[in-house]
Coordinates of C-alpha atoms in Angstrom, one line a residue:
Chain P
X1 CA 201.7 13.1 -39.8
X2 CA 199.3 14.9 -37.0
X3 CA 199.1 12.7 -34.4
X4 CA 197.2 12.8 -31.2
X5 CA 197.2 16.8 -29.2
X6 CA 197.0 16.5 -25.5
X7 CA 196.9 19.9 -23.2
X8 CA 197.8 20.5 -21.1
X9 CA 201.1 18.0 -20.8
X10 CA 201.8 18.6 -17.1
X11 CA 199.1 19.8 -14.6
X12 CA 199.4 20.7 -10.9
X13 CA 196.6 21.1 -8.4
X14 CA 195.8 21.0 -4.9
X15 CA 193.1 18.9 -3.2
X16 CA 189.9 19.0 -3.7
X17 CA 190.3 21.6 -6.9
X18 CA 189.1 20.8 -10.3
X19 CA 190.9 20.3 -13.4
X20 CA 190.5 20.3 -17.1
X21 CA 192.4 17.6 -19.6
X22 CA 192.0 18.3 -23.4
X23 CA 192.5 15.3 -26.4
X24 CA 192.7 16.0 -29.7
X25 CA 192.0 13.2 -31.8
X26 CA 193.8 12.6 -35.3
X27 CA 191.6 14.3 -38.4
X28 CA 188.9 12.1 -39.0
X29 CA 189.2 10.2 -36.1
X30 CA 185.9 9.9 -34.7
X31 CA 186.0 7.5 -31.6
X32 CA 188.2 8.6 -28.4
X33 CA 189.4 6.8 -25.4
X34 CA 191.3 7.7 -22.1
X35 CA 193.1 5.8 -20.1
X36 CA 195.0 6.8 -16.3
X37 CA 198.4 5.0 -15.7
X38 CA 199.3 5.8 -12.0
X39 CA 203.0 5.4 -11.1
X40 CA 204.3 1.9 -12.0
X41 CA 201.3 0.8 -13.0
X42 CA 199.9 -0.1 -16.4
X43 CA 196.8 2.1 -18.0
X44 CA 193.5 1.8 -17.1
X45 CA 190.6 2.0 -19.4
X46 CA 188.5 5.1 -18.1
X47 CA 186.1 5.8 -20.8
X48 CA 185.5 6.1 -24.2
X49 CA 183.2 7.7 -27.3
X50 CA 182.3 6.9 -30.8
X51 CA 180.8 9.6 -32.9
X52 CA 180.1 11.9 -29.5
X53 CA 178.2 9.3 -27.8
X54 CA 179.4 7.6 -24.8
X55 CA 180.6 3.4 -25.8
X56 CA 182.3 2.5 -22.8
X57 CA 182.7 2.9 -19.6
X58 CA 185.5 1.5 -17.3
X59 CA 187.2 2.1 -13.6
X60 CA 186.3 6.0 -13.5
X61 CA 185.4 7.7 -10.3
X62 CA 181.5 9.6 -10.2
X63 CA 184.2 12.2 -9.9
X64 CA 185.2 12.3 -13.1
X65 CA 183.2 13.1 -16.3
X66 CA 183.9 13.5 -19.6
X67 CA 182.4 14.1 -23.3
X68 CA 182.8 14.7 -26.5
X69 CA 182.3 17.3 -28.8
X70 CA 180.8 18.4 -31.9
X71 CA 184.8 18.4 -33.8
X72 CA 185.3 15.0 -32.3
X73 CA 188.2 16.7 -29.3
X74 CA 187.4 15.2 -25.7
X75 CA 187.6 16.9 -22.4
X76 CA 188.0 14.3 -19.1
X77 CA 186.7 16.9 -16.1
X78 CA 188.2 15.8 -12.6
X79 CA 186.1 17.4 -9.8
X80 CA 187.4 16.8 -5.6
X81 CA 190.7 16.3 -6.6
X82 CA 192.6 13.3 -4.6
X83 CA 196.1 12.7 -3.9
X84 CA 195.2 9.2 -5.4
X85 CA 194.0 11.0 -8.9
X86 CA 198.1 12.0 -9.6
X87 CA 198.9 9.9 -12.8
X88 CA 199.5 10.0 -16.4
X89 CA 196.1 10.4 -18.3
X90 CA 196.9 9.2 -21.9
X91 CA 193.7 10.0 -25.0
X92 CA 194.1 7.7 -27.6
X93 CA 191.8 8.2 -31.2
X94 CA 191.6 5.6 -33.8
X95 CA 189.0 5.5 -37.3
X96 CA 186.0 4.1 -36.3
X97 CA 185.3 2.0 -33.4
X98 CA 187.0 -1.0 -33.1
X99 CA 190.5 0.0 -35.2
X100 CA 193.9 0.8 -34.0
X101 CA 194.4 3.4 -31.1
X102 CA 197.2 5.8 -31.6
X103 CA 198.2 7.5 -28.3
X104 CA 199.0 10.9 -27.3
X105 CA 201.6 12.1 -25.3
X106 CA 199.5 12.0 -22.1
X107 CA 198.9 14.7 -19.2
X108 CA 200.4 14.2 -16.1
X109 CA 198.5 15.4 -13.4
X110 CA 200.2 16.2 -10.0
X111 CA 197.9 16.5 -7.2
X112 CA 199.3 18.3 -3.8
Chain N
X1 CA 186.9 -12.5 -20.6
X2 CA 189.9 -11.0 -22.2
X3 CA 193.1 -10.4 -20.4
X4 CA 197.0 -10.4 -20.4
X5 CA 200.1 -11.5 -18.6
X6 CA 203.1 -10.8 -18.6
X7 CA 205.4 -13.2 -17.4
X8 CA 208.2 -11.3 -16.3
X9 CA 208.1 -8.0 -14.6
X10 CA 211.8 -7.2 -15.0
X11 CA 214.2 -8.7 -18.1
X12 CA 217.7 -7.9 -17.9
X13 CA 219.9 -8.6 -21.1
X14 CA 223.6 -7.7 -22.4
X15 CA 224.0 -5.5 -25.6
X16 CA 223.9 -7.3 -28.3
X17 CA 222.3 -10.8 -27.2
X18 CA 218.5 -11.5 -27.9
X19 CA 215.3 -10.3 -26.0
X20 CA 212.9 -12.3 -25.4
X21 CA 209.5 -11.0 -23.2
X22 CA 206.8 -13.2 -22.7
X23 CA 203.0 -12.5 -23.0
X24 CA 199.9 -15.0 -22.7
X25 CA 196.5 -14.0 -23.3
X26 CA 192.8 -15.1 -22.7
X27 CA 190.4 -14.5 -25.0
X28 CA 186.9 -15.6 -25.7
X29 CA 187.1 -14.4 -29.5
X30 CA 190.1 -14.0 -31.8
X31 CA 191.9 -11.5 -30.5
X32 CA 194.2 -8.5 -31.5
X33 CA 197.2 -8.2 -29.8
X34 CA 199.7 -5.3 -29.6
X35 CA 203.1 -4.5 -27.9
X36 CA 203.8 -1.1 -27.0
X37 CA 207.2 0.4 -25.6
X38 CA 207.3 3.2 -23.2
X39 CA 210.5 5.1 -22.6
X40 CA 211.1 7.0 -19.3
X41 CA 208.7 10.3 -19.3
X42 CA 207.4 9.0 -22.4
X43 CA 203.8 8.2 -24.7
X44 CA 202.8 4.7 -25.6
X45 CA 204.5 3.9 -28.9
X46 CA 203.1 0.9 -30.7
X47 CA 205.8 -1.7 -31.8
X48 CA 203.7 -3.9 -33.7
X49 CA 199.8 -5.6 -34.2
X50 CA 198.5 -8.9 -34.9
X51 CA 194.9 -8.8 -36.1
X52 CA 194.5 -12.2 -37.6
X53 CA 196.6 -12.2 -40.7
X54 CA 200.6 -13.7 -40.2
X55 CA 200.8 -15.4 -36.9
X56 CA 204.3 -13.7 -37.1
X57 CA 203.9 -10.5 -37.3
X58 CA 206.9 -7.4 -37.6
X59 CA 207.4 -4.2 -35.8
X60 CA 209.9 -1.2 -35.6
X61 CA 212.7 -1.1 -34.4
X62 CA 214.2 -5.0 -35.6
X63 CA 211.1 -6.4 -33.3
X64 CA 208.8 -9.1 -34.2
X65 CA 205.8 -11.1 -32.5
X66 CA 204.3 -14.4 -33.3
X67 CA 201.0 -15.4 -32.7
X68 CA 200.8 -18.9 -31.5
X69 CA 196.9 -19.9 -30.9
X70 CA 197.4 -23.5 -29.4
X71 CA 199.2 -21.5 -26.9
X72 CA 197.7 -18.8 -25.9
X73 CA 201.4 -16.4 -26.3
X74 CA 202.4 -13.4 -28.3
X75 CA 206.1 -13.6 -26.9
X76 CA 207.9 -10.3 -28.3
X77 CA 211.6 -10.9 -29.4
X78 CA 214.4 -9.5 -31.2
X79 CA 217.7 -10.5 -32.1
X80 CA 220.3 -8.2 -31.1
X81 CA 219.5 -6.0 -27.9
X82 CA 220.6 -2.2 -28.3
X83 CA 220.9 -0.1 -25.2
X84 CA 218.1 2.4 -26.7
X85 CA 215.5 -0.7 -26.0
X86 CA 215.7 0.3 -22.2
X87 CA 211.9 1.0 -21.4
X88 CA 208.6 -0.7 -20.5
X89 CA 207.1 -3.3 -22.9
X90 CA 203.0 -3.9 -22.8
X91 CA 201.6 -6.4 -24.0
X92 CA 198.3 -5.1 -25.2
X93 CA 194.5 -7.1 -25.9
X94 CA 191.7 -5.3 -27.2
X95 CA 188.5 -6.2 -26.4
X96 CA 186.3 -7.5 -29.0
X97 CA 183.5 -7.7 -29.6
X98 CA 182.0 -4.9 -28.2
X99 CA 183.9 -1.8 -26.8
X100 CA 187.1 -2.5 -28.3
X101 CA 189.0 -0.9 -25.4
X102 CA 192.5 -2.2 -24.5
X103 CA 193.3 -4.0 -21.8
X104 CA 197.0 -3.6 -20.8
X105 CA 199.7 -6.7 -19.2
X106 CA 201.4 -5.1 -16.2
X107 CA 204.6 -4.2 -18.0
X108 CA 207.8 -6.0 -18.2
X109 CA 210.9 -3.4 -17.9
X110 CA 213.6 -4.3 -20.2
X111 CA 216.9 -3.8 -18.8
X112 CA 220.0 -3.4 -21.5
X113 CA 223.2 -4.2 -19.9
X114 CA 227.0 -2.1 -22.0

């Protein structure tokens, strides 16, 4: 079964750079959420969207945006880049808001 | 407010004797309650969901979960430890009503001793 695509799966930057992380729900999935898990740490709710619309928001920087798109895939855009940002960014979809999340893989994002 | 905790932030246990890790929750509503494992370098995988049908509730992998309101716990056990349960265990609420986004337990690593 297709399960959730995240892209890329490991990302380096430097300070103060931008980067780019990429979810793609499960077909017919219609609601998104991300979550950051620094190291040792359990995942933090960032953000989340039903239907292309925002429905939540949680602990994410003014740094960091995100939206989704017309085919239901999610892009989280990091801008100023801080040491602090390096984690593992999971997407999780589910079937209409409110039911069961399936993970992805999650990016892990290195920041030098 | 919903939340989670664990109770043990490390478990250690011999191959082949039962596992027992301990979650409590708060809720203001009936919740739904999840465990997920994480290996090493690893995704979330879900183990198994309680969404208000059997208090007891089955997973993969020879897990289970029950449900137990008048105390607040979803302890996740299984009978027979295999060294391949070596990860991270989170106990999982989702927030309801409303956003529906998960709030995660702080972990307890599981520990399988040969």
């Amino acid at each position: 079964a297709a399960g959730v695509i995240q892209s890329p799966r490991h990302l380096i930057k430097e300070k103060r750079e931008t980067a780019t992380l990429k979810c793609y729900p499960i077909p017919r999935h219609d609601t998104v959420y991300w979550y950051q898990q620094g190291p040792g740490q359990d995942p933090q709710f960032l953000i989340s969207f039903y239907e292309k619309m925002q429905s939540d928001k949680g602990s994410i920087p003014d740094r960091f945006s995100a939206q989704q798109f017309s085919d239901y895939h999610s892009e989280l855009n990091m801008s100023s880049l801080e040491l602090g940002d390096s984690a593992l960014y999971f997407c999780a979809s589910s079937h209409g808001w409110g039911e069961l999340q399936f993970f992805g893989p999650g990016t892990r994002l290195t920041v030098l | 407010a919903q939340s989670v905790t664990q109770l043990d932030s490390h478990v250690s246990v011999s191959e082949g004797t039962p596992v027992l890790l301990r979650c409590n929750y708060s809720s203001s509503y009936s919740p739904s309650l999840f465990w997920y494992v994480q290996h090493p370098n690893k995704g979330l995988q879900l183990l198994l969901k309680y969404t208000s049908a059997a208090t007891l509730v089955k997973g993969i992998n020879g897990f289970e979960a029950e449900f137990k309101k008048s105390e607040t716990s979803f302890h996740l056990t299984k009978p027979s430890a295999h060294m391949s349960d070596a990860a991270e265990y989170f106990c999982v609420v989702s927030v309801s009503p409303g956003t529906y986004k998960y709030i995660f337990g702080t972990g307890t690593r599981l520990k399988v001793l040969a």
